[in-house]
């Protein structure tokens, strides 16, 4: 006789669009493994509307600490503005709950150190939402690239060219270092270059530029980077909110094939293409076809991996070294852009101003660029 899966008691913190549109459907898809028991929001009206949608059995709180004391959830899903992530993640970890937090997990490597310390003290884990890693197409591509089936990776391109208007930045916390942590490098392109890192592995050196060309923000509205990976591959990374024709794209040219993903906010198997080199036999290329099972990239797919890890009692994907690595890449891109010199992996350590904040203390960086 098979045992029923353990249902984890879940609380959500923040009840805005990302929680209602991403986390709530994921919980419903895994209703046999999760039970939504509480929701937190400082806006009582928004909280009431969420509970009406999620179910009146969900307890409502306007204070996270009160919720943690009263409910003691197993898992906390965080969908609040970025400046709150570190404090809320640490509080949940100290209460013994695992965490799945929207990107960015926190605003700096120094804040990440606080989260890592809370993990160590509690034995719980904090993962960050990078849902593009978890579709079946991404898993298949990573297996082929990392396994050497496509030959050595040589050249890559990572593109997040989106468009955001002035109304988007009228939300008070957007475009500010203290509340968002940066511009499209932190808030938009991070999904795509996280997937690039997932596919290609450790990077070695980065050179970059950033600019504020249109929007009245503290942070950039476009950044570009050149990246050398440890295996030798070279890549370009573009993060923009100035682009009328919106697209998200990753292309990896390997010795025996080109892998390309083109989408916008999420991908399925059909969004991935494999073009064999001329010397590759047709029967070998046929084996690269995407798997029969088509799992779209989504919060639902990522939540499954976290629940599997919880059941196994092991660190979940998207936490620990993986979460820190993507944050370090962002910090290195900003440091390279604002200092005008190459940055090597591992050089941003405590005491470096870019460890404490993505702007590295250069709040007049745009003026310096024009000088």
Tab-separated table of C-alpha atoms in Angstrom:
chain	number	residue	atom	x	y	z
A	1	UNK	CA	0.000	0.000	0.000
A	2	UNK	CA	1.467	3.370	-1.032
A	3	UNK	CA	1.626	6.171	1.458
A	4	UNK	CA	0.023	9.529	0.740
A	5	UNK	CA	2.547	12.368	0.273
A	6	UNK	CA	3.154	14.662	3.207
A	7	UNK	CA	1.296	17.959	2.813
A	8	UNK	CA	3.449	20.950	3.741
A	9	UNK	CA	1.764	23.846	5.496
A	10	UNK	CA	2.441	26.956	3.415
A	11	UNK	CA	2.162	30.697	4.038
A	12	UNK	CA	2.458	33.442	1.431
A	13	UNK	CA	3.899	36.856	2.240
A	14	UNK	CA	2.606	39.478	-0.163
A	15	UNK	CA	-0.608	38.897	-2.098
A	16	UNK	CA	-0.008	40.953	-5.241
A	17	UNK	CA	0.101	39.863	-8.876
A	18	UNK	CA	3.142	37.572	-8.666
A	19	UNK	CA	1.676	35.597	-5.768
A	20	UNK	CA	-1.853	35.459	-7.202
A	21	UNK	CA	-0.672	34.735	-10.732
A	22	UNK	CA	2.378	32.548	-10.064
A	23	UNK	CA	2.506	31.055	-6.577
A	24	UNK	CA	-1.198	30.384	-6.056
A	25	UNK	CA	-1.569	28.343	-9.277
A	26	UNK	CA	1.585	26.425	-8.304
A	27	UNK	CA	0.113	25.583	-4.904
A	28	UNK	CA	-3.121	24.458	-6.528
A	29	UNK	CA	-1.201	22.266	-8.955
A	30	UNK	CA	0.492	20.617	-5.968
A	31	UNK	CA	-2.561	20.524	-3.705
A	32	UNK	CA	-1.787	16.913	-2.791
A	33	UNK	CA	1.537	18.081	-1.304
A	34	UNK	CA	0.749	21.564	0.037
A	35	UNK	CA	-1.879	23.275	2.163
A	36	UNK	CA	-2.101	27.069	2.043
A	37	UNK	CA	-2.763	28.044	5.639
A	38	UNK	CA	-1.915	31.749	5.874
A	39	UNK	CA	-1.381	34.933	3.900
A	40	UNK	CA	0.316	38.184	4.930
A	41	UNK	CA	-0.145	41.643	3.426
A	42	UNK	CA	0.047	45.130	4.916
A	43	UNK	CA	-2.865	46.155	2.670
A	44	UNK	CA	-6.005	44.788	4.330
A	45	UNK	CA	-8.124	45.232	1.210
A	46	UNK	CA	-5.680	43.335	-0.972
A	47	UNK	CA	-5.360	40.647	1.683
A	48	UNK	CA	-9.149	40.220	1.861
A	49	UNK	CA	-9.379	39.968	-1.933
A	50	UNK	CA	-6.656	37.329	-1.995
A	51	UNK	CA	-8.333	35.268	0.721
A	52	UNK	CA	-11.624	35.433	-1.166
A	53	UNK	CA	-9.818	33.934	-4.162
A	54	UNK	CA	-7.602	31.471	-2.301
A	55	UNK	CA	-10.203	30.317	0.213
A	56	UNK	CA	-11.554	31.735	3.441
A	57	UNK	CA	-9.846	28.923	5.355
A	58	UNK	CA	-6.568	30.805	4.726
A	59	UNK	CA	-5.789	32.852	7.841
A	60	UNK	CA	-5.026	36.507	7.158
A	61	UNK	CA	-2.331	38.606	8.846
A	62	UNK	CA	-0.967	42.100	8.343
A	63	UNK	CA	2.211	41.211	10.278
A	64	UNK	CA	4.670	38.502	9.228
A	65	UNK	CA	5.943	38.020	12.770
A	66	UNK	CA	2.401	37.500	14.037
A	67	UNK	CA	1.808	34.939	11.300
A	68	UNK	CA	5.004	33.030	12.081
A	69	UNK	CA	4.145	32.932	15.790
A	70	UNK	CA	0.558	31.821	15.232
A	71	UNK	CA	0.881	29.441	12.295
A	72	UNK	CA	4.444	28.010	12.307
A	73	UNK	CA	4.362	27.101	8.593
A	74	UNK	CA	6.669	24.562	6.971
A	75	UNK	CA	7.233	26.716	3.899
A	76	UNK	CA	6.982	30.466	3.278
A	77	UNK	CA	6.556	31.886	-0.223
A	78	UNK	CA	7.705	35.520	-0.454
A	79	UNK	CA	6.390	37.860	-3.138
A	80	UNK	CA	7.001	41.313	-1.682
A	81	UNK	CA	9.153	44.173	-3.052
A	82	UNK	CA	12.884	43.323	-3.141
A	83	UNK	CA	13.992	45.495	-0.216
A	84	UNK	CA	11.947	43.307	2.135
A	85	UNK	CA	13.308	39.958	0.976
A	86	UNK	CA	16.335	39.628	3.247
A	87	UNK	CA	14.496	40.543	6.455
A	88	UNK	CA	11.493	38.350	5.667
A	89	UNK	CA	13.606	35.413	4.513
A	90	UNK	CA	15.744	35.520	7.667
A	91	UNK	CA	12.632	35.743	9.870
A	92	UNK	CA	11.083	32.705	8.195
A	93	UNK	CA	14.319	30.703	8.470
A	94	UNK	CA	14.641	31.569	12.162
A	95	UNK	CA	11.108	30.239	12.631
A	96	UNK	CA	12.219	26.948	11.087
A	97	UNK	CA	10.430	27.389	7.762
A	98	UNK	CA	11.889	26.776	4.346
A	99	UNK	CA	11.626	29.742	1.965
A	100	UNK	CA	10.910	30.195	-1.727
A	101	UNK	CA	11.427	33.883	-2.511
A	102	UNK	CA	10.897	35.932	-5.645
A	103	UNK	CA	14.002	37.302	-7.338
A	104	UNK	CA	16.221	38.880	-6.322
A	105	UNK	CA	16.649	36.874	-3.133
A	106	UNK	CA	18.258	39.975	-1.616
A	107	UNK	CA	19.905	43.217	-2.679
A	108	UNK	CA	23.592	42.464	-2.121
A	109	UNK	CA	26.133	39.787	-1.331
A	110	UNK	CA	26.315	41.156	2.214
A	111	UNK	CA	22.582	40.543	2.607
A	112	UNK	CA	23.069	37.070	1.189
A	113	UNK	CA	25.607	36.369	3.942
A	114	UNK	CA	22.865	37.126	6.491
A	115	UNK	CA	20.586	34.600	4.815
A	116	UNK	CA	23.325	31.968	4.688
A	117	UNK	CA	23.982	32.465	8.402
A	118	UNK	CA	20.270	32.059	9.164
A	119	UNK	CA	20.204	28.851	7.111
A	120	UNK	CA	23.175	27.503	9.036
A	121	UNK	CA	21.584	28.311	12.398
A	122	UNK	CA	18.135	26.932	11.573
A	123	UNK	CA	18.776	23.968	9.302
A	124	UNK	CA	16.130	25.313	6.905
A	125	UNK	CA	16.832	26.483	3.352
A	126	UNK	CA	16.021	29.542	1.240
A	127	UNK	CA	15.582	29.240	-2.534
A	128	UNK	CA	15.071	31.992	-5.080
A	129	UNK	CA	12.528	31.901	-7.904
A	130	UNK	CA	14.364	31.361	-11.190
A	131	UNK	CA	11.627	29.387	-12.870
A	132	UNK	CA	13.249	29.311	-16.322
A	133	UNK	CA	15.679	26.659	-15.084
A	134	UNK	CA	12.916	24.187	-14.400
A	135	UNK	CA	11.156	23.600	-17.721
A	136	UNK	CA	11.827	20.294	-19.473
A	137	UNK	CA	13.445	22.137	-22.394
A	138	UNK	CA	16.017	23.760	-20.104
A	139	UNK	CA	16.727	20.497	-18.301
A	140	UNK	CA	17.267	18.738	-21.637
A	141	UNK	CA	19.556	21.466	-22.991
A	142	UNK	CA	21.656	21.489	-19.830
A	143	UNK	CA	22.046	17.707	-19.933
A	144	UNK	CA	23.243	17.833	-23.558
A	145	UNK	CA	25.609	20.783	-23.028
A	146	UNK	CA	27.077	19.727	-19.691
A	147	UNK	CA	27.363	16.114	-20.858
A	148	UNK	CA	29.418	17.121	-23.889
A	149	UNK	CA	26.943	15.704	-26.388
A	150	UNK	CA	26.956	18.926	-28.443
A	151	UNK	CA	30.708	19.444	-28.282
A	152	UNK	CA	32.489	22.181	-26.366
A	153	UNK	CA	30.507	25.421	-25.811
A	154	UNK	CA	32.271	28.203	-27.706
A	155	UNK	CA	30.094	31.312	-28.128
A	156	UNK	CA	26.898	32.390	-26.364
A	157	UNK	CA	24.423	35.234	-26.448
A	158	UNK	CA	21.970	36.086	-23.659
A	159	UNK	CA	19.358	38.711	-24.460
A	160	UNK	CA	16.612	40.268	-22.347
A	161	UNK	CA	15.324	43.151	-24.449
A	162	UNK	CA	12.058	44.269	-22.909
A	163	UNK	CA	10.133	47.534	-22.701
A	164	UNK	CA	8.942	49.427	-19.633
A	165	UNK	CA	7.333	52.862	-19.772
A	166	UNK	CA	7.331	55.784	-17.336
A	167	UNK	CA	4.146	54.500	-15.669
A	168	UNK	CA	5.974	51.306	-14.713
A	169	UNK	CA	8.593	53.338	-12.869
A	170	UNK	CA	5.993	55.478	-11.119
A	171	UNK	CA	5.722	52.676	-8.530
A	172	UNK	CA	7.798	54.178	-5.693
A	173	UNK	CA	10.142	51.251	-5.077
A	174	UNK	CA	11.123	50.697	-8.705
A	175	UNK	CA	14.314	52.122	-10.172
A	176	UNK	CA	15.840	52.863	-6.764
A	177	UNK	CA	18.959	51.223	-5.390
A	178	UNK	CA	17.652	50.974	-1.817
A	179	UNK	CA	14.381	49.297	-2.748
A	180	UNK	CA	14.968	47.412	-6.008
A	181	UNK	CA	18.724	46.893	-5.873
A	182	UNK	CA	19.260	47.975	-9.463
A	183	UNK	CA	17.669	48.284	-12.887
A	184	UNK	CA	17.075	45.575	-15.527
A	185	UNK	CA	20.327	43.874	-14.536
A	186	UNK	CA	18.700	42.947	-11.200
A	187	UNK	CA	15.012	43.019	-12.002
A	188	UNK	CA	14.580	41.734	-15.549
A	189	UNK	CA	17.591	40.174	-17.262
A	190	UNK	CA	18.522	38.206	-14.155
A	191	UNK	CA	16.192	35.382	-15.236
A	192	UNK	CA	17.964	34.886	-18.550
A	193	UNK	CA	21.549	35.117	-17.375
A	194	UNK	CA	20.694	32.812	-14.479
A	195	UNK	CA	19.634	30.284	-17.116
A	196	UNK	CA	22.826	30.955	-19.072
A	197	UNK	CA	24.884	30.219	-15.957
A	198	UNK	CA	22.792	27.091	-15.392
A	199	UNK	CA	23.636	25.890	-18.909
A	200	UNK	CA	27.326	26.855	-19.094
A	201	UNK	CA	28.553	26.689	-15.500
A	202	UNK	CA	31.200	28.807	-13.806
A	203	UNK	CA	32.218	32.138	-15.315
A	204	UNK	CA	35.724	33.546	-15.004
A	205	UNK	CA	35.777	37.201	-16.098
A	206	UNK	CA	33.292	39.926	-16.963
A	207	UNK	CA	33.572	43.336	-18.646
A	208	UNK	CA	30.520	45.578	-18.810
A	209	UNK	CA	28.821	48.891	-19.540
A	210	UNK	CA	25.627	50.397	-18.131
A	211	UNK	CA	23.637	53.495	-18.998
A	212	UNK	CA	20.528	55.456	-18.089
A	213	UNK	CA	19.273	56.549	-21.489
A	214	UNK	CA	15.530	57.152	-21.059
A	215	UNK	CA	14.057	56.675	-17.611
A	216	UNK	CA	14.274	59.010	-14.622
A	217	UNK	CA	15.653	56.391	-12.243
A	218	UNK	CA	18.645	56.045	-9.941
A	219	UNK	CA	19.726	52.806	-11.580
A	220	UNK	CA	20.442	51.864	-15.188
A	221	UNK	CA	17.852	51.135	-17.855
A	222	UNK	CA	20.278	49.135	-20.021
A	223	UNK	CA	23.446	47.124	-19.418
A	224	UNK	CA	25.705	45.027	-21.600
A	225	UNK	CA	28.447	42.583	-20.706
A	226	UNK	CA	31.167	40.401	-22.197
A	227	UNK	CA	31.777	37.212	-20.226
A	228	UNK	CA	34.490	34.566	-20.322
A	229	UNK	CA	33.464	31.192	-18.880
A	230	UNK	CA	35.833	28.852	-17.113
A	231	UNK	CA	35.573	26.349	-19.941
A	232	UNK	CA	36.699	29.008	-22.417
A	233	UNK	CA	33.392	30.042	-23.982
A	234	UNK	CA	32.763	33.746	-24.589
A	235	UNK	CA	29.298	35.293	-24.149
A	236	UNK	CA	27.442	38.560	-24.545
A	237	UNK	CA	24.694	39.583	-22.108
A	238	UNK	CA	22.205	42.388	-22.811
A	239	UNK	CA	19.637	43.617	-20.264
A	240	UNK	CA	17.265	46.330	-21.501
A	241	UNK	CA	13.899	47.905	-20.713
A	242	UNK	CA	14.130	50.199	-23.759
A	243	UNK	CA	13.266	47.722	-26.521
A	244	UNK	CA	9.917	47.993	-28.371
A	245	UNK	CA	10.262	44.512	-29.901
A	246	UNK	CA	10.362	42.469	-26.713
A	247	UNK	CA	12.162	39.141	-26.676
A	248	UNK	CA	14.137	36.866	-24.362
A	249	UNK	CA	16.776	34.776	-26.068
A	250	UNK	CA	19.674	32.483	-25.312
A	251	UNK	CA	21.912	31.057	-28.010
A	252	UNK	CA	24.832	28.714	-27.359
A	253	UNK	CA	27.125	27.752	-30.237
A	254	UNK	CA	28.900	24.497	-29.452
A	255	UNK	CA	31.405	22.654	-31.621
A	256	UNK	CA	28.726	20.326	-32.974
A	257	UNK	CA	25.473	22.290	-32.681
A	258	UNK	CA	23.761	25.592	-31.975
A	259	UNK	CA	21.155	25.575	-29.213
A	260	UNK	CA	18.693	28.466	-29.222
A	261	UNK	CA	15.839	29.464	-26.945
A	262	UNK	CA	13.499	32.288	-27.995
A	263	UNK	CA	10.536	33.301	-25.832
A	264	UNK	CA	9.379	36.208	-23.692
A	265	UNK	CA	8.263	35.353	-20.141
A	266	UNK	CA	8.313	31.561	-20.204
A	267	UNK	CA	9.226	28.641	-22.445
A	268	UNK	CA	8.087	25.182	-23.501
A	269	UNK	CA	9.835	22.492	-25.515
A	270	UNK	CA	8.873	24.068	-28.843
A	271	UNK	CA	10.775	27.264	-27.960
A	272	UNK	CA	14.099	25.385	-28.116
A	273	UNK	CA	15.850	24.590	-31.399
A	274	UNK	CA	18.947	22.523	-32.208
A	275	UNK	CA	20.890	23.146	-35.416
A	276	UNK	CA	23.604	20.544	-36.055
A	277	UNK	CA	26.950	21.428	-37.554
A	278	UNK	CA	27.497	20.229	-41.138
A	279	UNK	CA	29.694	17.343	-40.044
A	280	UNK	CA	27.122	15.855	-37.631
A	281	UNK	CA	25.286	12.732	-38.888
A	282	UNK	CA	21.497	13.012	-39.038
A	283	UNK	CA	20.966	10.112	-36.667
A	284	UNK	CA	23.089	11.801	-33.994
A	285	UNK	CA	21.198	15.085	-34.348
A	286	UNK	CA	17.876	13.236	-34.143
A	287	UNK	CA	18.776	12.181	-30.594
A	288	UNK	CA	18.854	15.839	-29.530
A	289	UNK	CA	15.125	16.332	-30.019
A	290	UNK	CA	13.375	17.744	-27.001
A	291	UNK	CA	11.822	15.179	-24.655
A	292	UNK	CA	8.298	13.878	-25.153
A	293	UNK	CA	7.216	15.267	-21.785
A	294	UNK	CA	6.673	19.013	-22.176
A	295	UNK	CA	6.962	20.818	-18.818
A	296	UNK	CA	6.756	24.598	-19.275
A	297	UNK	CA	9.044	26.800	-17.200
A	298	UNK	CA	6.907	27.999	-14.300
A	299	UNK	CA	6.535	28.475	-10.569
A	300	UNK	CA	4.713	25.137	-10.632
A	301	UNK	CA	7.755	23.312	-12.010
A	302	UNK	CA	10.123	24.940	-9.528
A	303	UNK	CA	7.850	24.294	-6.554
A	304	UNK	CA	7.883	20.587	-7.411
A	305	UNK	CA	11.680	20.465	-7.158
A	306	UNK	CA	11.575	22.227	-3.788
A	307	UNK	CA	8.935	19.852	-2.412
A	308	UNK	CA	10.961	16.884	-3.633
A	309	UNK	CA	14.007	18.229	-1.791
A	310	UNK	CA	11.935	18.895	1.337
A	311	UNK	CA	10.677	15.309	1.318
A	312	UNK	CA	14.229	14.026	0.856
A	313	UNK	CA	15.642	16.356	3.526
A	314	UNK	CA	18.272	17.814	1.172
A	315	UNK	CA	19.184	21.319	0.008
A	316	UNK	CA	16.806	22.376	-2.796
A	317	UNK	CA	17.914	23.636	-6.199
A	318	UNK	CA	18.082	27.417	-6.472
A	319	UNK	CA	19.567	27.871	-3.007
A	320	UNK	CA	23.025	28.056	-1.470
A	321	UNK	CA	25.869	28.274	-3.970
A	322	UNK	CA	23.475	28.509	-6.948
A	323	UNK	CA	21.556	31.454	-5.499
A	324	UNK	CA	24.735	33.237	-4.490
A	325	UNK	CA	26.354	32.643	-7.862
A	326	UNK	CA	23.688	34.517	-9.787
A	327	UNK	CA	23.800	37.387	-7.291
A	328	UNK	CA	27.597	37.512	-7.575
A	329	UNK	CA	27.287	37.738	-11.359
A	330	UNK	CA	25.006	40.785	-10.984
A	331	UNK	CA	27.420	42.441	-8.554
A	332	UNK	CA	30.345	41.757	-10.875
A	333	UNK	CA	28.479	43.207	-13.867
A	334	UNK	CA	27.797	46.417	-11.947
A	335	UNK	CA	31.366	46.622	-10.668
A	336	UNK	CA	32.773	46.132	-14.153
A	337	UNK	CA	30.398	48.735	-15.582
A	338	UNK	CA	30.981	51.354	-12.890
A	339	UNK	CA	34.744	50.938	-12.576
A	340	UNK	CA	35.528	50.363	-16.253
A	341	UNK	CA	37.738	47.375	-15.570
A	342	UNK	CA	37.408	43.589	-15.776
A	343	UNK	CA	36.083	41.743	-12.734
A	344	UNK	CA	37.051	38.160	-11.972
A	345	UNK	CA	34.885	35.591	-10.237
A	346	UNK	CA	35.420	35.524	-6.483
A	347	UNK	CA	37.022	38.965	-6.168
A	348	UNK	CA	34.003	40.682	-4.561
A	349	UNK	CA	34.480	39.836	-0.899
A	350	UNK	CA	33.574	41.583	2.398
A	351	UNK	CA	35.158	45.027	2.404
A	352	UNK	CA	34.625	45.527	-1.309
A	353	UNK	CA	31.998	48.281	-1.751
A	354	UNK	CA	30.204	46.150	-4.355
A	355	UNK	CA	29.773	43.438	-1.716
A	356	UNK	CA	27.718	45.847	0.388
A	357	UNK	CA	25.593	47.268	-2.452
A	358	UNK	CA	25.181	46.749	-6.171
A	359	UNK	CA	26.063	50.397	-6.828
A	360	UNK	CA	29.325	50.069	-4.899
A	361	UNK	CA	28.843	53.514	-3.371
A	362	UNK	CA	28.944	55.140	-6.815
A	363	UNK	CA	25.568	56.815	-6.686
A	364	UNK	CA	26.706	59.377	-9.267
A	365	UNK	CA	27.773	56.627	-11.655
A	366	UNK	CA	25.775	58.013	-14.608
A	367	UNK	CA	27.436	61.411	-14.302
A	368	UNK	CA	30.832	59.725	-14.216
A	369	UNK	CA	29.993	57.861	-17.432
A	370	UNK	CA	29.276	61.123	-19.254
A	371	UNK	CA	32.367	62.923	-17.935
